mmCIF file of C-alpha atoms in Angstrom:
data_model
loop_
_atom_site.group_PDB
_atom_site.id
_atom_site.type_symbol
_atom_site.label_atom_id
_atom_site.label_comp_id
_atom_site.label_asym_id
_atom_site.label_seq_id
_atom_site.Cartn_x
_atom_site.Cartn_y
_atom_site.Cartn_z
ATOM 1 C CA UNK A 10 176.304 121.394 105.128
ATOM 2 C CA UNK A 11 172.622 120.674 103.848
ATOM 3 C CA UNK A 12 170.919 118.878 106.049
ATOM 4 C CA UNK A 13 168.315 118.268 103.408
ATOM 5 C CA UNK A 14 164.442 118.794 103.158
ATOM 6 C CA UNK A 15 161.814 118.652 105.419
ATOM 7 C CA UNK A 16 158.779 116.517 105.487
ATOM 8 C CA UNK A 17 155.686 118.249 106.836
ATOM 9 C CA UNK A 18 153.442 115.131 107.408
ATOM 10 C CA UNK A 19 156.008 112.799 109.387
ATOM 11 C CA UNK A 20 158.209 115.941 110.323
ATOM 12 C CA UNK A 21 161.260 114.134 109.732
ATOM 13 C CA UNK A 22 164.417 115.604 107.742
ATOM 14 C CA UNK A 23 165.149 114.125 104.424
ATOM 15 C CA UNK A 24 168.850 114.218 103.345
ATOM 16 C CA UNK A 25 169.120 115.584 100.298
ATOM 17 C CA UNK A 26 170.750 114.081 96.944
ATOM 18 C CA UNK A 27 174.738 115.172 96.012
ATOM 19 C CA UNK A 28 176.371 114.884 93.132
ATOM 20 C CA UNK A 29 176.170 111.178 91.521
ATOM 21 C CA UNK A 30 173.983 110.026 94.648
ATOM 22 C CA UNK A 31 170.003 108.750 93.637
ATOM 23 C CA UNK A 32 167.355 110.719 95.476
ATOM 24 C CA UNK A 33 165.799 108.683 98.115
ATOM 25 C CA UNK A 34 162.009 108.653 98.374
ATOM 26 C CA UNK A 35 160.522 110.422 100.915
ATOM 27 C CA UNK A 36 158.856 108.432 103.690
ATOM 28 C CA UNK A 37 155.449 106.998 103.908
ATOM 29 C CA UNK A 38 153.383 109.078 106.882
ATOM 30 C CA UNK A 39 152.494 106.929 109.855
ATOM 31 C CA UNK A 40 150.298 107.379 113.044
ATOM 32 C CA UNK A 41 148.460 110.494 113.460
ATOM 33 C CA UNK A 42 149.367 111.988 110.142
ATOM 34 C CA UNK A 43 147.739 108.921 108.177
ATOM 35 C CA UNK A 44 145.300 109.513 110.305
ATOM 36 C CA UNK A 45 144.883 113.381 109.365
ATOM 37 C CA UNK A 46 144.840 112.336 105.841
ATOM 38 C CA UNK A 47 142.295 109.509 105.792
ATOM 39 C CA UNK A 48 140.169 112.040 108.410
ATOM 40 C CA UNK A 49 140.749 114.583 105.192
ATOM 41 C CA UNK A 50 139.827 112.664 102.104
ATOM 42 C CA UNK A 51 136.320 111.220 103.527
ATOM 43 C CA UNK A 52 136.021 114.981 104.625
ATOM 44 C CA UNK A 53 136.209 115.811 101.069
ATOM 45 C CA UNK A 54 133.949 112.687 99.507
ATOM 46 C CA UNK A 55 131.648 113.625 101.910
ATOM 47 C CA UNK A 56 131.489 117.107 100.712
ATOM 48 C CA UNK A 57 131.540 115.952 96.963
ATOM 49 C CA UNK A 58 128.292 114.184 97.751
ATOM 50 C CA UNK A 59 126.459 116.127 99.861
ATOM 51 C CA UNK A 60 126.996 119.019 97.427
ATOM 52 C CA UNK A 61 127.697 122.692 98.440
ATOM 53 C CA UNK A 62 126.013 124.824 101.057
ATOM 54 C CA UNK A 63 122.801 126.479 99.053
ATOM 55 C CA UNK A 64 120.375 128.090 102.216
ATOM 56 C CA UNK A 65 118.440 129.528 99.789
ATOM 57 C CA UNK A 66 117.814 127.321 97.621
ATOM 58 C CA UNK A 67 117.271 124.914 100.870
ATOM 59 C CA UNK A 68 114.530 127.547 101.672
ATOM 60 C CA UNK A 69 112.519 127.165 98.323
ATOM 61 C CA UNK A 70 112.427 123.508 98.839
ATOM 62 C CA UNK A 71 111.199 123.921 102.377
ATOM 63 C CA UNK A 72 108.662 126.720 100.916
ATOM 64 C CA UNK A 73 107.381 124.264 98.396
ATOM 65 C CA UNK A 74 106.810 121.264 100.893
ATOM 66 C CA UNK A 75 104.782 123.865 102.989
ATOM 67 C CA UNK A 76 102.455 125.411 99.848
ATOM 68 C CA UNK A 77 101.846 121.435 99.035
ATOM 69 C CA UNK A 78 100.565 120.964 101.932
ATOM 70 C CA UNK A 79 98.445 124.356 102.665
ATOM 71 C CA UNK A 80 96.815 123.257 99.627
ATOM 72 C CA UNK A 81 96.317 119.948 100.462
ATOM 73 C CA UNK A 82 94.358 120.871 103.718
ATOM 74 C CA UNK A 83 92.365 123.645 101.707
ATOM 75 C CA UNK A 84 91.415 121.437 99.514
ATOM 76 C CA UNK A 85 90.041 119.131 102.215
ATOM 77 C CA UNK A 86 88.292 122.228 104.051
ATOM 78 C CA UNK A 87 86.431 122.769 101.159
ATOM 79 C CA UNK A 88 84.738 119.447 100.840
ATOM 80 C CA UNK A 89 82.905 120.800 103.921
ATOM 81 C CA UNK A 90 81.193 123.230 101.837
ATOM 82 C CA UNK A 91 80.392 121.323 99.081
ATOM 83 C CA UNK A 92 78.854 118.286 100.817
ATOM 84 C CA UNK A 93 77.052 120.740 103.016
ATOM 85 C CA UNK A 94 75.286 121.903 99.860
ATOM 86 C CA UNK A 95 74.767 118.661 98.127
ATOM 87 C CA UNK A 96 72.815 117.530 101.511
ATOM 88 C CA UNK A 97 70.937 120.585 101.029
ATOM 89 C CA UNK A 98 69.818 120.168 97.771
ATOM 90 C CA UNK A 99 68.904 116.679 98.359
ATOM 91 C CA UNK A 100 66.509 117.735 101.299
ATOM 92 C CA UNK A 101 65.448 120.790 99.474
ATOM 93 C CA UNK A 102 64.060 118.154 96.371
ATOM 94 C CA UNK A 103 62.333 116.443 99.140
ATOM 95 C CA UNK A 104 60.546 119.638 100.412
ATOM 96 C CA UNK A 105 59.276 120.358 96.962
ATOM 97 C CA UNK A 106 57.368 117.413 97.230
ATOM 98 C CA UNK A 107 55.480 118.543 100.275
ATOM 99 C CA UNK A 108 54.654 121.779 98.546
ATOM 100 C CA UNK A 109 54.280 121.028 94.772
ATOM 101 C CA UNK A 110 54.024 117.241 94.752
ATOM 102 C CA UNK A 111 50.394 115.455 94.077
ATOM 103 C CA UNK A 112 49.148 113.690 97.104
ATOM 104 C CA UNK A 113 47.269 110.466 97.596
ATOM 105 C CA UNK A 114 45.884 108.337 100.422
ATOM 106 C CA UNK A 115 48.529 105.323 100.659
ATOM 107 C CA UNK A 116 48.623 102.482 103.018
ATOM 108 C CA UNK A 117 51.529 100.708 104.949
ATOM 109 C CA UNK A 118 51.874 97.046 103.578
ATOM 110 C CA UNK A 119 55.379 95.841 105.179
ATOM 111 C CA UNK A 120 57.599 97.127 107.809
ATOM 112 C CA UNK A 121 61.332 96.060 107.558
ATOM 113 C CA UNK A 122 63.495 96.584 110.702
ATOM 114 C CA UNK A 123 67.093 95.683 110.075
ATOM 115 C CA UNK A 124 67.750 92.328 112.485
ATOM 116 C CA UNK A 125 71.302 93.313 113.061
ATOM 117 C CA UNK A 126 70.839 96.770 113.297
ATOM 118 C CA UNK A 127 72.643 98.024 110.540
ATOM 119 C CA UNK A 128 70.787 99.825 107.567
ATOM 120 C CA UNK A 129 68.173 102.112 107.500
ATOM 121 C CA UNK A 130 64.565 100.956 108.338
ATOM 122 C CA UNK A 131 62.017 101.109 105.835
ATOM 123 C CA UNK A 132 58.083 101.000 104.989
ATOM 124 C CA UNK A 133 56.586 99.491 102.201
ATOM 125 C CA UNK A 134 54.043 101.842 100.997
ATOM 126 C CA UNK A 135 51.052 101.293 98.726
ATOM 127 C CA UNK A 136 48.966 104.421 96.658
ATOM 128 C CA UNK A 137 47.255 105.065 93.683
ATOM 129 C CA UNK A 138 49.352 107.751 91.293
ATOM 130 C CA UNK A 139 46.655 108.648 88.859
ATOM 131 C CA UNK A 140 45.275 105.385 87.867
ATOM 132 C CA UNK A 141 48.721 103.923 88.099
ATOM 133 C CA UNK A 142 49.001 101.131 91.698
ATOM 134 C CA UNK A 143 52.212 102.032 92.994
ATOM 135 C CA UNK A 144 54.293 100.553 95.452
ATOM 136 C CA UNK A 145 57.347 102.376 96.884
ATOM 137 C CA UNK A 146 59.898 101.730 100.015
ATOM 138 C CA UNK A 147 60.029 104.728 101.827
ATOM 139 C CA UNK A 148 63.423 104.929 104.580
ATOM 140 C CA UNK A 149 62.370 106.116 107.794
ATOM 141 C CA UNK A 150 63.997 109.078 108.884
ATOM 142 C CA UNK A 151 62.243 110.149 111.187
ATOM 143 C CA UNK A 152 62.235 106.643 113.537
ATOM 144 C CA UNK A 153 58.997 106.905 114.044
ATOM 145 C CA UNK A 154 57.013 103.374 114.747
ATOM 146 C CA UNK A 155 54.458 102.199 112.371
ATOM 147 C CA UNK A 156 51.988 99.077 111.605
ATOM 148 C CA UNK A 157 50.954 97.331 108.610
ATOM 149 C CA UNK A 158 47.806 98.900 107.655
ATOM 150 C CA UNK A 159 48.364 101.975 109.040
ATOM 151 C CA UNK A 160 46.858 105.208 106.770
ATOM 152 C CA UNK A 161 49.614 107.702 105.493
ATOM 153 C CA UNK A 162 49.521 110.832 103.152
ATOM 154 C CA UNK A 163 51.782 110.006 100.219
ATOM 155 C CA UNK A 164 53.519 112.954 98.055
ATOM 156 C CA UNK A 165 54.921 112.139 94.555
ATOM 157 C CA UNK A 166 56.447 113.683 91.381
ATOM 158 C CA UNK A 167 53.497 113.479 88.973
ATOM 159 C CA UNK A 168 56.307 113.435 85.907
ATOM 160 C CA UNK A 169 58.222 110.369 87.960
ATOM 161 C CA UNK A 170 55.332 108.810 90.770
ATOM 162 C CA UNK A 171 58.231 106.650 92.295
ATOM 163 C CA UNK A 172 59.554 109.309 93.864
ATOM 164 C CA UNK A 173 57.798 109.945 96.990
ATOM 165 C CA UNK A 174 57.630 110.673 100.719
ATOM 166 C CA UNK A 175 55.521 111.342 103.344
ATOM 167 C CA UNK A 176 54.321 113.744 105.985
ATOM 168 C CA UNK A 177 56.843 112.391 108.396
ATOM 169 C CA UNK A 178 59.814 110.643 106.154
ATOM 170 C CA UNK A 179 61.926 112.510 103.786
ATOM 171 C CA UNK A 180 62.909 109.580 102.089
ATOM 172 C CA UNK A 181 66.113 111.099 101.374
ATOM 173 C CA UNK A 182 68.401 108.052 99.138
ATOM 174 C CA UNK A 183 71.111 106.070 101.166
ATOM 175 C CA UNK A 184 73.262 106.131 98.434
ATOM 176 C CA UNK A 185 72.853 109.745 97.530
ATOM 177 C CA UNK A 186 73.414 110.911 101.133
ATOM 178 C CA UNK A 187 76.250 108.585 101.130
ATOM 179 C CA UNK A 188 78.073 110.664 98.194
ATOM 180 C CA UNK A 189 78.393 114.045 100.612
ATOM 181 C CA UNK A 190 77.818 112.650 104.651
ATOM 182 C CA UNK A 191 80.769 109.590 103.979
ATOM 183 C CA UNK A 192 83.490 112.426 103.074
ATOM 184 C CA UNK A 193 82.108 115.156 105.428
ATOM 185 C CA UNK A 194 83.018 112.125 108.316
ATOM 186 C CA UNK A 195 86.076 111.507 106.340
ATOM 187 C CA UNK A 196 87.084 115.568 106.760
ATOM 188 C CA UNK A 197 86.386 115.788 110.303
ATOM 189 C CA UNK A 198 88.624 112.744 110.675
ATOM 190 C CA UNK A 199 91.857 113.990 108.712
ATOM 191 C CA UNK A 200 91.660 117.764 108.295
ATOM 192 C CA UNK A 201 92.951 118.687 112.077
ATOM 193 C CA UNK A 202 95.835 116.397 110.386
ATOM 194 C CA UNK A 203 96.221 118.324 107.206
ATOM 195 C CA UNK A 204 96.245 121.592 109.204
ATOM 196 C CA UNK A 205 98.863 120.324 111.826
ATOM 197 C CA UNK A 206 100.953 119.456 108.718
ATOM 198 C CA UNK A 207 101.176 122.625 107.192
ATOM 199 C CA UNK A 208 101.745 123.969 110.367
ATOM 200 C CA UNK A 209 104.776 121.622 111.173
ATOM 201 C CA UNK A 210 106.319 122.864 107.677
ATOM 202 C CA UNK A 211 105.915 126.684 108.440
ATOM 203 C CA UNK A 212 107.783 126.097 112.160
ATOM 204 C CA UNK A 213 110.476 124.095 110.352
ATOM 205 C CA UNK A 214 111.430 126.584 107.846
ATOM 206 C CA UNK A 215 111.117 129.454 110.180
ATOM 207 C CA UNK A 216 113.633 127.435 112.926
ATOM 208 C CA UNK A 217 116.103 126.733 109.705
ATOM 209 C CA UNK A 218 116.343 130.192 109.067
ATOM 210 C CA UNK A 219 116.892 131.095 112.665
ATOM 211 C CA UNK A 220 119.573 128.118 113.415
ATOM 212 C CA UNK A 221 121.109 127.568 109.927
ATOM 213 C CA UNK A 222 122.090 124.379 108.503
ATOM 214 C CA UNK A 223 124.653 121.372 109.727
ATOM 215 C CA UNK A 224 126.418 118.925 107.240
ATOM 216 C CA UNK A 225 125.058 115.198 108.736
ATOM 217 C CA UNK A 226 125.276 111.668 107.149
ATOM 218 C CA UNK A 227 121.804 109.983 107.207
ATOM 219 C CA UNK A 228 120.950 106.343 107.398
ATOM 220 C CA UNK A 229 117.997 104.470 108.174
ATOM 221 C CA UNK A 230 118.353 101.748 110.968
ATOM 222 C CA UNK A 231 114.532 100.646 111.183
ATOM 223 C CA UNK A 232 111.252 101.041 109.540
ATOM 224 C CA UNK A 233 109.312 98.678 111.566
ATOM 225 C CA UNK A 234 106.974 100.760 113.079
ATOM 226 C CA UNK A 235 105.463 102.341 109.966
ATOM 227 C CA UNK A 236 108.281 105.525 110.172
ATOM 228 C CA UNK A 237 111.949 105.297 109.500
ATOM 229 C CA UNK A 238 113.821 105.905 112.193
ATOM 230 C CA UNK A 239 117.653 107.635 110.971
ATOM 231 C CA UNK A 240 120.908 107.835 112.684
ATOM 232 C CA UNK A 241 121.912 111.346 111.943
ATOM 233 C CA UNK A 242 126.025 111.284 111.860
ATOM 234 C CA UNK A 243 127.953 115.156 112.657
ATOM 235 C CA UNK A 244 131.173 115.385 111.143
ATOM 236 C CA UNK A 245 132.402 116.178 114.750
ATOM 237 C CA UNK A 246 131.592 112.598 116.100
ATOM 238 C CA UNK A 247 128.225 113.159 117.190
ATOM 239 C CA UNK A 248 125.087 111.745 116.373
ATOM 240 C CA UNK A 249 121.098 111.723 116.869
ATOM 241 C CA UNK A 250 118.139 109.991 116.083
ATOM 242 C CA UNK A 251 115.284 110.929 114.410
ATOM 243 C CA UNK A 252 112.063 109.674 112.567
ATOM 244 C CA UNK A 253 110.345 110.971 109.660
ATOM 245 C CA UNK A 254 107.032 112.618 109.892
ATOM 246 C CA UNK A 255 104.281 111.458 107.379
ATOM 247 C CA UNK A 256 100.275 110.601 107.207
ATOM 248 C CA UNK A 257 101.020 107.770 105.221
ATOM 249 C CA UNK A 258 102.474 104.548 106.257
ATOM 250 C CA UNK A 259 105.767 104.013 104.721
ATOM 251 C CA UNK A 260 106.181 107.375 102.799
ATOM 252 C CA UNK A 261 109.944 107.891 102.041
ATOM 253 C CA UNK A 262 111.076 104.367 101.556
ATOM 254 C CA UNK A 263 113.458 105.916 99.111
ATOM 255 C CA UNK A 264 115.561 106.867 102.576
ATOM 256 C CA UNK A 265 115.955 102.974 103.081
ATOM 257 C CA UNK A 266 118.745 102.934 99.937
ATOM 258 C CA UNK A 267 121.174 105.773 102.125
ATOM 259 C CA UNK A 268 123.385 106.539 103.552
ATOM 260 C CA UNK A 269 122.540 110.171 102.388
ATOM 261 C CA UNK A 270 124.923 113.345 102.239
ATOM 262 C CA UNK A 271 122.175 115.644 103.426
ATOM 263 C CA UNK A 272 122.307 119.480 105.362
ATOM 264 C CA UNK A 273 119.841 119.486 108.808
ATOM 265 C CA UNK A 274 118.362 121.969 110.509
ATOM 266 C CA UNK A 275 115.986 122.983 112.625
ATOM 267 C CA UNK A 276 115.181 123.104 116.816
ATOM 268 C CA UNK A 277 113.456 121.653 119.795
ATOM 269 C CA UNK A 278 112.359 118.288 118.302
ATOM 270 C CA UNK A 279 111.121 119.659 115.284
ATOM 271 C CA UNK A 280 113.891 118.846 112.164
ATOM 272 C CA UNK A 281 113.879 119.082 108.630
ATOM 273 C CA UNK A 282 116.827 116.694 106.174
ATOM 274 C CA UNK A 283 117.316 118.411 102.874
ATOM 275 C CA UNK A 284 118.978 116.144 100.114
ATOM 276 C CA UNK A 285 120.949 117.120 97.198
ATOM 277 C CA UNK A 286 118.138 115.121 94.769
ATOM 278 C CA UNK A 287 114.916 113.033 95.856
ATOM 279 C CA UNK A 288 113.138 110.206 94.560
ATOM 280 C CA UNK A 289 111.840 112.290 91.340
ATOM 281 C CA UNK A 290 114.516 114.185 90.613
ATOM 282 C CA UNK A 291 117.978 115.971 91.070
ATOM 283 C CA UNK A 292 116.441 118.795 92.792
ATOM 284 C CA UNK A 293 116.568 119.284 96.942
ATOM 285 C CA UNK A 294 113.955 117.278 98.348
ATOM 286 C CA UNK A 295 112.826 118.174 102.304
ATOM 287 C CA UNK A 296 112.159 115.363 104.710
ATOM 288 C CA UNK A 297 110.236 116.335 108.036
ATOM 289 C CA UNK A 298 111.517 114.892 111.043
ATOM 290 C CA UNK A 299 110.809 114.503 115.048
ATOM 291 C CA UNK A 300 113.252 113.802 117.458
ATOM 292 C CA UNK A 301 111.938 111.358 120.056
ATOM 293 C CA UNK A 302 110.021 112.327 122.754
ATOM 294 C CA UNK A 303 112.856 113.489 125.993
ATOM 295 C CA UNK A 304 115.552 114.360 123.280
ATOM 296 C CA UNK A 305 116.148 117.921 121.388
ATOM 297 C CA UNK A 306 118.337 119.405 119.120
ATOM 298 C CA UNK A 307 119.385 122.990 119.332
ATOM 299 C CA UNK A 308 120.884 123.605 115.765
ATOM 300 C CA UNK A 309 124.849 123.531 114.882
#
């Protein structure tokens, strides 16, 4: 006797059809093998979106993200250089003065000291260029104190006589000195950053290569404080958190529209997300990120 088919998801025997008897439909699987199937099909949407495993084309993303960035900080390092020799030159055109300028015998007529203390201090100073009465404000670099009446020697450009200085002051231009000293501050401020970030992205694509890449749904759960913070999902249950690492405020908002499909990698506290297609285009886009401060990930 037949005792009919078997099904392999409920594991039950079917009986099967005889002659002149309608096939009955095979039953509907219950309990853990619904369970195997639902715990299947996400497993395969999941892999539809997050695309297939590419490492090395993972590794040219990571490589770009890290060139960016060496480029970025060279290109602050060499603004040191450059406003170094615009000061230069600015002093330089005040030390022709001294030694090809015309001189005459001027005279202080006002002294301005800045009440609040902020802006430069300045003399008036009157002399004769040629037969020309000239009167000029002079900045005083030096800080030295003086009185209204007080004798100075006066240097000039004969072809422009408002240009002048003194023995003591330079008279080098607020607003010219502005143009090179306010980046120079501005590079001693934010190049340790720029360096630190090209840095971060060599570590993170040497730890990917050593540790290799882990499937992980990404979704951000707060971007209060400037950063997004993400909830990192495994397919094996677990989870992490992480927040992306950036010098400006808000940089990838576009994370706020996941959950993302993404690979991970990465070790210590150090991380980089890679995405099947960032905010300008469909090609892998890298996201830093840093696992909070008594927390660290080891790779897959």
């Amino acid at each position: 006797m037949d005792l009919g088919t078997t099904n392999e998801e409920g594991g039950r025997p079917e009986r099967a059809a005889e002659d002149g008897e309608p096939l009955l439909p095979a039953s509907k699987p219950t309990g853990r093998a619904r369970k195997r199937m639902r715990r299947h099909e996400l497993a395969q949407r999941e892999r539809a979106r997050r695309g297939p495993a590419a490492p090395a084309e993972w590794d040219r993303a990571l490589r770009r993200r890290f060139w960016r960035a060496v480029v970025a900080a060279t290109v602050w390092f060499l603004v040191i250089p450059a406003a170094a020799v615009g000061i230069t030159v600015l002093q330089n055109s005040s030390d022709w003065l001294l030694q090809n300028g015309s001189t005459a015998r001027g005279e202080v007529v006002a002294v301005r000291t800045p009440v609040s203390g902020h802006g430069t201090p300045t003399i008036i100073v009157a002399y004769l260029a040629g037969d020309v009465y000239e009167q000029q404000e002079i900045n005083r670099d030096s800080g030295a104190g003086y009185t209204v009446g007080q004798a100075v020697t006066v240097y000039y450009d004969p072809a422009d006589p408002e240009r002048a200085r003194t023995d003591a002051e330079q008279n080098l231009s607020d607003g010219r000195m502005g143009v090179f000293v306010v980046p120079l501050v501005l590079v001693l401020i934010f190049l340790p950053f720029a360096v630190a970030y090209a840095v971060g992205w060599a570590g993170r694509r040497r730890a990917a290569r050593r540790t290799g890449w882990a499937p992980v749904a990404a979704q951000v759960f707060d971007s209060s404080g400037g950063y997004h913070l993400l909830r990192l999902e495994f397919p094996g249950g677990a989870h992490l958190v992480a927040r992306t690492v950036a010098a400006v405020r808000g940089r990838y908002s576009f994370l706020r529209k996941g959950p993302f499909e993404a690979w991970v990698a990465g070790e210590g506290r150090r991380l980089v997300l890679v995405l099947p297609s960032g905010p300008r285009g469909p090609t892998p886009y890298a996201v830093p990120l840093r696992i909070p401060r008594g927390s660290k990930w080891s790779g897959r």
